[in-house]
Coordinates of C-alpha atoms and ligand atoms in Angstrom, one line a residue:
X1 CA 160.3 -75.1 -140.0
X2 CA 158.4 -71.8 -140.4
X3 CA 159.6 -68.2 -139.8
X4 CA 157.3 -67.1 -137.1
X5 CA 157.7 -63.4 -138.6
X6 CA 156.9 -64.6 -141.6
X7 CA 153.3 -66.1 -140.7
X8 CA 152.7 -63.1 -139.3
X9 CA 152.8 -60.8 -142.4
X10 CA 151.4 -63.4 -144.5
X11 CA 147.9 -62.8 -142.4
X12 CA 147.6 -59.3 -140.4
X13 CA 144.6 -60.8 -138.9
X14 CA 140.3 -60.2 -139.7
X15 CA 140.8 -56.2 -139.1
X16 CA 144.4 -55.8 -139.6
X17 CA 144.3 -57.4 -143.2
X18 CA 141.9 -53.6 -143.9
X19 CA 144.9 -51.5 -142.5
X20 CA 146.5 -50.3 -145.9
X21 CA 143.0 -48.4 -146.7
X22 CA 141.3 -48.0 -142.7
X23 CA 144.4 -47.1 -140.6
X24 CA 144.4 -43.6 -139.0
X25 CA 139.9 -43.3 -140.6
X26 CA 138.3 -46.8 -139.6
X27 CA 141.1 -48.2 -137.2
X28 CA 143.2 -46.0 -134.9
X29 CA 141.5 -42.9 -136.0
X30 CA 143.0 -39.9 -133.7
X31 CA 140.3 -37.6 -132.1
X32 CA 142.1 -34.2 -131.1
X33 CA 140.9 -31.2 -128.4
X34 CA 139.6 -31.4 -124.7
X35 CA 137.5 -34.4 -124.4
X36 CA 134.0 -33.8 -124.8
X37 CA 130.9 -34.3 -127.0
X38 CA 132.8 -32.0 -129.3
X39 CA 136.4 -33.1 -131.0
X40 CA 138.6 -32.2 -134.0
X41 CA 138.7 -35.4 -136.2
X42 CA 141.1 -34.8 -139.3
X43 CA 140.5 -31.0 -138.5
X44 CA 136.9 -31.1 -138.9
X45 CA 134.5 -30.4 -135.7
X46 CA 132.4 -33.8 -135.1
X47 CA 129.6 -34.7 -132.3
X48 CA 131.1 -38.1 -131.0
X49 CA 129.5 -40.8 -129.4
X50 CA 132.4 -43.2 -129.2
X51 CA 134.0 -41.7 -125.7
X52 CA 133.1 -43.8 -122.2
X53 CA 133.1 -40.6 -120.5
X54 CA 129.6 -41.4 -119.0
X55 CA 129.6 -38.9 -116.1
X56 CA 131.4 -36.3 -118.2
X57 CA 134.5 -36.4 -116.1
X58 CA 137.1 -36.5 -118.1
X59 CA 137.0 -32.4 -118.2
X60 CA 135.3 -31.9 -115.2
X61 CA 137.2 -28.8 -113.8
X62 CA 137.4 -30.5 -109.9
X63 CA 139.3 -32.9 -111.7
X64 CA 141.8 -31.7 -113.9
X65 CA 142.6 -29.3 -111.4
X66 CA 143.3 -33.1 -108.9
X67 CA 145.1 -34.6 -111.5
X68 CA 147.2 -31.6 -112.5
X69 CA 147.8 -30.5 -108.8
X70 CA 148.9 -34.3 -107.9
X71 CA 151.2 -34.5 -111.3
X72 CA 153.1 -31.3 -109.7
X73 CA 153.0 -32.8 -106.1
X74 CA 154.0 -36.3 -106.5
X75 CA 154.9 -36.6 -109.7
X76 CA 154.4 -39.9 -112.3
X77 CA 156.9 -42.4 -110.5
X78 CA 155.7 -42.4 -107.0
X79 CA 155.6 -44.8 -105.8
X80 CA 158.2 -47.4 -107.3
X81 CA 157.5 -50.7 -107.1
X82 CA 154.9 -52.8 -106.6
X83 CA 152.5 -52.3 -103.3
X84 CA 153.4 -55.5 -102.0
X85 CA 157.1 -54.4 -101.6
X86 CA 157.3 -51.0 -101.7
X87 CA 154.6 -49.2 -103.7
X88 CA 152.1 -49.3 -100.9
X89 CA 150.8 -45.6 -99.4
X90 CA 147.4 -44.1 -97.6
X91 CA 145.9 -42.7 -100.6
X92 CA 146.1 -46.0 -102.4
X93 CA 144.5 -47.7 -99.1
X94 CA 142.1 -44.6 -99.0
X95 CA 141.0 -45.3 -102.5
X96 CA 140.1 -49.1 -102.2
X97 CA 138.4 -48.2 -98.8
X98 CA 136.5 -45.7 -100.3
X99 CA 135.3 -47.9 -103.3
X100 CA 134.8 -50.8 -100.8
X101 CA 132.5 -48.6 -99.0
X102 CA 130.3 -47.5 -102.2
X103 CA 130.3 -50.8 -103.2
X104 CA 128.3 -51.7 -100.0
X105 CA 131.4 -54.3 -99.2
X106 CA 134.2 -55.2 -97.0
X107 CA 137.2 -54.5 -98.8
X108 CA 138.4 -53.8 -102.4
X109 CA 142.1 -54.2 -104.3
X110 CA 142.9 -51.7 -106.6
X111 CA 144.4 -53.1 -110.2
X112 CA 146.4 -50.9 -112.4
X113 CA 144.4 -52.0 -115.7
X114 CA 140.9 -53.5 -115.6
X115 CA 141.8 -55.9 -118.7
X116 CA 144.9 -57.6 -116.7
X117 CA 143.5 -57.6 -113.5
X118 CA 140.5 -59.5 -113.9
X119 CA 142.4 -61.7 -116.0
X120 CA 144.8 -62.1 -112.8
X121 CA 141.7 -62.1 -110.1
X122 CA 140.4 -65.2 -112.1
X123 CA 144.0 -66.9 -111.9
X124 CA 144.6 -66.0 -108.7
X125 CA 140.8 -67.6 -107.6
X126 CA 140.3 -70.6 -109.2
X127 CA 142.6 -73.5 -108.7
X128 CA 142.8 -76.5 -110.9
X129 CA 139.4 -78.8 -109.9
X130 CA 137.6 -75.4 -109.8
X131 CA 134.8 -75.1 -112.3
X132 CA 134.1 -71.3 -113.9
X133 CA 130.6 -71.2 -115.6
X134 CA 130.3 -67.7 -117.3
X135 CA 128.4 -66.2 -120.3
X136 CA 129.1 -66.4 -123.9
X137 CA 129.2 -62.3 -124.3
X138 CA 132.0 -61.9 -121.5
X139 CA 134.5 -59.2 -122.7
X140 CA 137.9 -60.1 -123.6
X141 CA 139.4 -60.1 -120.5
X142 CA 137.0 -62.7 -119.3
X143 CA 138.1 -64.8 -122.0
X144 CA 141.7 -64.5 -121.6
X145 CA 141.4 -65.1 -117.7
X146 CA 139.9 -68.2 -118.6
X147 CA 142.8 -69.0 -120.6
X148 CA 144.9 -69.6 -118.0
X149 CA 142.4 -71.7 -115.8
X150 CA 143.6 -74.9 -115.0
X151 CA 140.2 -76.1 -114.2
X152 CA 137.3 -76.3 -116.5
X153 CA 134.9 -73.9 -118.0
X154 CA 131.4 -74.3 -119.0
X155 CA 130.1 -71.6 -121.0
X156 CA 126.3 -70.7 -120.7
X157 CA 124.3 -68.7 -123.9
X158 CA 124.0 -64.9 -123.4
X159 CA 121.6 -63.9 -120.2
X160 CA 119.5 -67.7 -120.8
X161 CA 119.4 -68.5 -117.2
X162 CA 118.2 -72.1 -118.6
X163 CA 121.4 -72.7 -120.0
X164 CA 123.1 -71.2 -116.9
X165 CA 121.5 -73.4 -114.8
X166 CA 122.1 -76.5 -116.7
X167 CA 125.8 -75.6 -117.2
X168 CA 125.6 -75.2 -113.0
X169 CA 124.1 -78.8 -113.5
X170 CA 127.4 -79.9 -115.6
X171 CA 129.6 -78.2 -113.3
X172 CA 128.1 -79.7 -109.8
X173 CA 128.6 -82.8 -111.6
X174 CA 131.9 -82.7 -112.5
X175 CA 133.3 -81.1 -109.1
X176 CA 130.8 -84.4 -107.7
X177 CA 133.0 -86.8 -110.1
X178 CA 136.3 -85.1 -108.6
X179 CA 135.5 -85.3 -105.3
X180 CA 137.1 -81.5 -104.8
X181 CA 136.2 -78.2 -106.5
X182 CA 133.6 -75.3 -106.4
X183 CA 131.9 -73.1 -109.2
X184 CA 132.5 -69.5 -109.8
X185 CA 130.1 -67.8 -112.2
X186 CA 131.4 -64.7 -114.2
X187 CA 129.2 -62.1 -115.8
X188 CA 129.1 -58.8 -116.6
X189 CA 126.6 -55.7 -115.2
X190 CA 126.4 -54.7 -118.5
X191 CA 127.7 -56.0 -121.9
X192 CA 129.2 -53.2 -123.5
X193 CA 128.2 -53.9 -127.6
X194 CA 124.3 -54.7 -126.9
X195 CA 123.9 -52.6 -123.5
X196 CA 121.9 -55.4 -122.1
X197 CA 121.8 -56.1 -118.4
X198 CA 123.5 -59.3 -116.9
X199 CA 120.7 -61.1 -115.5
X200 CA 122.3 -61.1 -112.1
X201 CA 119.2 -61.3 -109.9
X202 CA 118.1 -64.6 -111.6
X203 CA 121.6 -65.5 -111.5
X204 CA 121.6 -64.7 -107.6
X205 CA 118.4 -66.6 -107.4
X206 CA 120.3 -69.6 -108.3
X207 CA 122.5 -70.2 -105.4
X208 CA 119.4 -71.4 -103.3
X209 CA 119.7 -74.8 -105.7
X210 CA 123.9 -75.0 -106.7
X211 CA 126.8 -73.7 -104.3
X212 CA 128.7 -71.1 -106.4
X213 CA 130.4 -67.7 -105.9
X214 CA 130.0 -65.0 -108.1
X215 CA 132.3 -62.2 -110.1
X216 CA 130.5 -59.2 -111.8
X217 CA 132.6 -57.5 -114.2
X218 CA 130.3 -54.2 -114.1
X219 CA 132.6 -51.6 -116.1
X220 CA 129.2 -50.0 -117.9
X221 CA 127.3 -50.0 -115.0
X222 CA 129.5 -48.1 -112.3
X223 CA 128.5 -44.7 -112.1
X224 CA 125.7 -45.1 -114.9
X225 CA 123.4 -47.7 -112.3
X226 CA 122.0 -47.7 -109.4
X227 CA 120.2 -45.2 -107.4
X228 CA 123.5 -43.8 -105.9
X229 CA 125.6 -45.4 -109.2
X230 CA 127.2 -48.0 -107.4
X231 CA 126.2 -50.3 -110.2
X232 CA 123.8 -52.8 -112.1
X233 CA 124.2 -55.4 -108.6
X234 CA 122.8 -51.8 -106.9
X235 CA 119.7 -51.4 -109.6
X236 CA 118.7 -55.1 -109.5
X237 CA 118.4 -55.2 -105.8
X238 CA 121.1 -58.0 -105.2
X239 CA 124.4 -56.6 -104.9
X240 CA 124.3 -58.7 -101.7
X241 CA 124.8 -61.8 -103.7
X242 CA 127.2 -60.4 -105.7
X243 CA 130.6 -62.0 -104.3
X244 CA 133.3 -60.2 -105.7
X245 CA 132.4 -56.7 -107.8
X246 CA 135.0 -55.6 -110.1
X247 CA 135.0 -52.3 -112.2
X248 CA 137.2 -50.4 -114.4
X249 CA 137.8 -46.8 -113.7
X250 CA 137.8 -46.3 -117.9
X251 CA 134.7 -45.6 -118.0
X252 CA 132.8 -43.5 -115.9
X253 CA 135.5 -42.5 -114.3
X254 CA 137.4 -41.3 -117.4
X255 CA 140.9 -42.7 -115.7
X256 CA 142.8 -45.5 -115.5
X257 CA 142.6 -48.6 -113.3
X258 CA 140.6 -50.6 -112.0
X259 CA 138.9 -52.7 -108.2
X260 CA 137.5 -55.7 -107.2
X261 CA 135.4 -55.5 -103.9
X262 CA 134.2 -58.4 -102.0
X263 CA 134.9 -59.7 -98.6
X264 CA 137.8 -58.9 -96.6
X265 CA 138.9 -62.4 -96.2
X266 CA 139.4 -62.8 -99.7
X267 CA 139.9 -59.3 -100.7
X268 CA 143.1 -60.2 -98.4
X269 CA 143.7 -63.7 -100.5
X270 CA 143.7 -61.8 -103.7
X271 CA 145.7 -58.8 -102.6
X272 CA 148.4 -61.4 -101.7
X273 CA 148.4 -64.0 -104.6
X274 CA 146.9 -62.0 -107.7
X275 CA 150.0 -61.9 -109.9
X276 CA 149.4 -59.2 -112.4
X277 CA 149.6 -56.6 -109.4
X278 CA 152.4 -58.5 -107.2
X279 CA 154.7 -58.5 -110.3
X280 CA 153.9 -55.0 -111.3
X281 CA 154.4 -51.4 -110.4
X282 CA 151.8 -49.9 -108.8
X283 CA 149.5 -47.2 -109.8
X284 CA 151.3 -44.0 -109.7
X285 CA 149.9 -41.5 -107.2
X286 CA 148.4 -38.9 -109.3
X287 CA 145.7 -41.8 -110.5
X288 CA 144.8 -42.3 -107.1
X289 CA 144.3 -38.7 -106.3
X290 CA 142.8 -38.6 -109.2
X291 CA 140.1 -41.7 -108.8
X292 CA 139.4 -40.3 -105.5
X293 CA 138.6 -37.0 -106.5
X294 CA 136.4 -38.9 -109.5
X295 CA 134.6 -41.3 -107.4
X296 CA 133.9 -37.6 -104.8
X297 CA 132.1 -36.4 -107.9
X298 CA 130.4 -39.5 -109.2
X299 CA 128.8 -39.7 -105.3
X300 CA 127.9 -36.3 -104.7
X301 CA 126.7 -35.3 -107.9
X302 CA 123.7 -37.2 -109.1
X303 CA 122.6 -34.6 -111.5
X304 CA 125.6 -36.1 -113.5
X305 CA 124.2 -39.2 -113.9
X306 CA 120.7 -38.2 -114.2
X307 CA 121.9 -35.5 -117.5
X308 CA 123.7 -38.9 -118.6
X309 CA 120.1 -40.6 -118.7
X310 CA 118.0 -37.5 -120.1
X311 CA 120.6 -37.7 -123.0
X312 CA 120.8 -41.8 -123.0
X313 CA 116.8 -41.7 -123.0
X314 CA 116.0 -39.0 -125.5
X315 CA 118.4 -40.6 -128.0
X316 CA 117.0 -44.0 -127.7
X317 CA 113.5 -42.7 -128.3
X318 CA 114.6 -40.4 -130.8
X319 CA 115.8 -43.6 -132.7
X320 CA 113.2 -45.8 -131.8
X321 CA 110.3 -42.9 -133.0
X322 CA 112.4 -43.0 -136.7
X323 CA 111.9 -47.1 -136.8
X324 CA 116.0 -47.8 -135.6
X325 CA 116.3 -51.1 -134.2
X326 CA 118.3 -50.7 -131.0
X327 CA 118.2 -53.9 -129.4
X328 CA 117.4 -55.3 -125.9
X329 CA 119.5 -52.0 -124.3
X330 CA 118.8 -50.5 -120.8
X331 CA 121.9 -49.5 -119.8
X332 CA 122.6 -46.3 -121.4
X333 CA 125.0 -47.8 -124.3
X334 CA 122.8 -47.8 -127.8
X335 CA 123.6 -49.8 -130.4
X336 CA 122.1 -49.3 -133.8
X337 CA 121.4 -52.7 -135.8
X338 CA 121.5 -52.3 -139.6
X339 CA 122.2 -54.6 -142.7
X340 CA 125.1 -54.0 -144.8
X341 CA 128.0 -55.2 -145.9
X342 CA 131.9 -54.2 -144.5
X343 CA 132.0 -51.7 -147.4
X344 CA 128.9 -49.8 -147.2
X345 CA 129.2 -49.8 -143.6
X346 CA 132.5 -47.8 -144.4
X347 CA 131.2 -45.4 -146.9
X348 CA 128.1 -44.7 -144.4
X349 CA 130.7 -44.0 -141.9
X350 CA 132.5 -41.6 -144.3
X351 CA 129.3 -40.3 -145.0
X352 CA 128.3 -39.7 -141.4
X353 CA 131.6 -38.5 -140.9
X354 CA 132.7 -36.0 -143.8
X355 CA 128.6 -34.6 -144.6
X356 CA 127.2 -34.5 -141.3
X357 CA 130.2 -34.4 -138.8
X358 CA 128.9 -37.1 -136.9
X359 CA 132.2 -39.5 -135.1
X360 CA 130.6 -42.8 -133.9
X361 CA 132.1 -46.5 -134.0
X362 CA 131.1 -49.6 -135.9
X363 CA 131.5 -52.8 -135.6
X364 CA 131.2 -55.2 -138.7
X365 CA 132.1 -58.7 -139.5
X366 CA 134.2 -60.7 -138.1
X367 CA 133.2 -59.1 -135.2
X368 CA 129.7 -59.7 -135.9
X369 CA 128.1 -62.0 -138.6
X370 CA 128.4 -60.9 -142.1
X371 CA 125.8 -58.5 -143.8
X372 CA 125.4 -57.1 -140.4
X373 CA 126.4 -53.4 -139.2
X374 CA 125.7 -52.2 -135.7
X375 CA 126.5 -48.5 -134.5
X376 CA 127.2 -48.3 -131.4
X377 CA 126.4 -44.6 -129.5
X378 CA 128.0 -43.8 -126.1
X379 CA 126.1 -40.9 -124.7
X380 CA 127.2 -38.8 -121.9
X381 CA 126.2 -36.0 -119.6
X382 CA 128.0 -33.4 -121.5
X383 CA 125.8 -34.0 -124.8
X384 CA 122.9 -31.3 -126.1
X385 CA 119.5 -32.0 -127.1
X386 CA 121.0 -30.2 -130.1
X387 CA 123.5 -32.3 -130.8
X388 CA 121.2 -35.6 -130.4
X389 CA 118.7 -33.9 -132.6
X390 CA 121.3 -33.3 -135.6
X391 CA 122.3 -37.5 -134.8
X392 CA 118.9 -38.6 -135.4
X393 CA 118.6 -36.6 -138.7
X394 CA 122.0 -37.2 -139.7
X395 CA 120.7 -41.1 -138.9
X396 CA 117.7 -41.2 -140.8
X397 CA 119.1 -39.5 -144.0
X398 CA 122.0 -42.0 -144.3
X399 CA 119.8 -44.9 -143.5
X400 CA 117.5 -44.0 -146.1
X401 CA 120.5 -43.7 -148.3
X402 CA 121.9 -47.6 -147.2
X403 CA 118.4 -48.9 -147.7
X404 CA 118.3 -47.5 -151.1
X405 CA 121.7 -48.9 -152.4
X406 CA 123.9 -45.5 -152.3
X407 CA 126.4 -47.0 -149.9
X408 CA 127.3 -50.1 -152.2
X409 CA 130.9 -50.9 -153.1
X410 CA 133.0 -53.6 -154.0
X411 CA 135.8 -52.5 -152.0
X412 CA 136.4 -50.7 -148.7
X413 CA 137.7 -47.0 -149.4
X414 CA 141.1 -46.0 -149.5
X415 CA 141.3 -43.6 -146.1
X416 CA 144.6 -44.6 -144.6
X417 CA 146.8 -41.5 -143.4
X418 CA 149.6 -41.8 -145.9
Ligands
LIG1 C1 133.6 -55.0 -119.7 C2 135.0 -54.6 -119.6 N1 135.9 -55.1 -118.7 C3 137.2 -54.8 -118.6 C4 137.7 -53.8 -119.4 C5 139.2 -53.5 -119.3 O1 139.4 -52.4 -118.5 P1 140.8 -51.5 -118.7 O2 140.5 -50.6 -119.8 O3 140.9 -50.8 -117.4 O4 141.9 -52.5 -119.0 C6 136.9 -53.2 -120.4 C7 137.4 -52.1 -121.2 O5 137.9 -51.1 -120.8 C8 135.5 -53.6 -120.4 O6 134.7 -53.0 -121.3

């Protein structure tokens, strides 16, 4: 017999095995000050582009004057317990009629946590014949909602609508063979590493051959889409055929918690039977004061998403014009591809870091395959032209300096806090 405990510090896992050198620098670094395109990192100043705070609304003073006026008002607990039994008030029913409403639907369930509702919506959906046919890129959550489906999965490769149509093929087949069952189809508005676009139109296009419903995990694209922001279902003309719309509000809406929106019949199912929120206290009322002063601002101020997409398009030309690969983006998220191993990636994050004050994430293998490096730049209303302009030289200097050999390393330096 093995000591559980004991497996576990044998292998901390692919990034935790780095933590002696990368905690508190590459892993669980802590940004300090008011959130903004400016932070303190180590007590150095740095232009970071690794916040979600797409509309800039994280300090928007409307806001923290909500959240610290409903803090005073209602305080953290209320209310206790879950809504089902006695968390339940007219702010919180205000909020998911509000979002319905945006969302161009019937209804809408608030969640206290994006990642464990969805999770909980796909549980509480899909019964044991049902058939789930989703993309290869889902986010986490996805994947771990599909864990606990009794029924079958079929996955389909990232955004080929050939393979999504022959996995519809497999599926119809299967629910055919059991003689009960239907097909949902999960994917995203937006996948967050590559900023790609779900193809959901094509998707949508599909239910004229297979019977399916369909779940749009669109946490990029609410607030950052759409001619009134209401998401990527808004910009590809077929939010209609979206069946059930779910966002996070940790994104755009710099907060916590999270919606589905769909149709009031099963808006009602899922508000009844989705486990993570039945067995759970609900979201405390200064979040919900808070979200619906956010989602105020995100609807009557366009000019915050339009500042968003001056600064998301003159950084993606900017890097484009200086030969940067960035992918198949056109969402506003910008990933940067480079070759490199997990060492130089580190030292060119140091570099970026400690030379040109310039905080942005990586991702490296396992994540990714090996030898590759991708940057991945969140920008937001509240950057400069300035600021993009120092990024792009800060950019092409340390490029030039990984493509010429400075960054290589055997090992990955020592920056833990100690
Ligand atoms: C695509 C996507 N779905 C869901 C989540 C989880 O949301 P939350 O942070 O509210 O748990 C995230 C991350 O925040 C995400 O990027």
């Amino acid at each position: 017999m093995a000591d559980i405990f004991e497996r576990l510090i044998k292998n901390y896992g692919p990034i935790g095995q780095h933590r002696e050198r990368a905690h508190g620098y590459f892993a669980f670094p802590k940004l300090e000050g008011e959130i903004g395109s400016k932070m303190k990192f180590r007590g150095q100043e740095m232009i970071v582009w690794s916040l979600n705070n797409y509309l800039g609304l994280a300090n928007h003073p409307e806001v923290r004057k909500a959240d610290a006026d409903a803090s005073a008002k209602y305080g953290l607990a209320l209310p206790m317990g879950a809504r089902m039994m006695s968390g339940n008030s007219d702010l919180h029913e205000q909020l998911e009629a509000e979002l319905a409403s945006f969302e161009n639907k019937e209804d809408a369930i608030l969640m206290n946590y994006g990642y464990q509702g969805i999770m909980s919506a796909i549980d509480a959906i899909c019964g044991r014949h049902d058939v789930v046919v989703y993309d290869a890129e889902c986010h986490a959550c996805i994947i771990d909602g599909l864990r606990m489906l009794a029924g079958h999965r079929f996955v389909f490769k990232h955004n080929d609508i050939e393979d999504c149509e022959k996995q519809l093929h497999r599926a119809q087949a299967l629910i055919d063979k059991q003689q009960s069952g239907g097909i949902l189809v999960i994917t995203e508005g937006v996948f967050g590493m590559a900023g790609d676009q779900g193809k959901l139109k094509e998707i949508v296009n599909l239910k004229s051959k297979f019977e399916f419903r369909m779940l749009v995990d669109d946490a990029h694209g609410f607030g950052t889409l759409g001619k009134t922001g209401s998401g990527a279902g808004e910009e590809q003309g077929c939010q209609d055929g979206i069946d059930l719309y779910f966002s996070t509000f940790a994104k755009s809406m710099a907060s916590i918690g999270a919606f589905m929106a769909g149709p009031k019949t099963i808006i009602d199912y899922i508000r009844y039977n989705i486990r993570s929120q039945i067995f759970a206290k609900s979201l405390p009322m200064p979040f919900v004061v808070g979200n619906l002063k956010r989602l105020e601002l995100l609807r009557t101020q366009p000019i915050l998403k339009e500042n968003l997409w001056k600064n998301a398009l003159a950084l993606q030309k900017g890097l484009k014009e200086r030969g940067f690969d960035i992918g198949k983006t056109d969402s506003v998220v910008t990933p940067v591809y480079m070759k490199g191993g997990v060492e130089e990636a580190t030292l060119m994050v140091m570099d970026l870091r400690e030379n040109y004050k310039i905080f942005c994430s990586i991702v490296v293998y396992p994540v990714i395959p090996k030898g590759h490096i991708i940057y991945r730049l969140i920008p937001t209303a509240e950057h400069t032209q300035e600021e993009i302009d120092l990024t792009l030289k800060a950019f092409s200097e340390t490029k030039a300096k990984l493509d010429a050999g400075a960054y290589k390393s055997e090992e990955i330096t020592d920056m833990a806090n100690k």
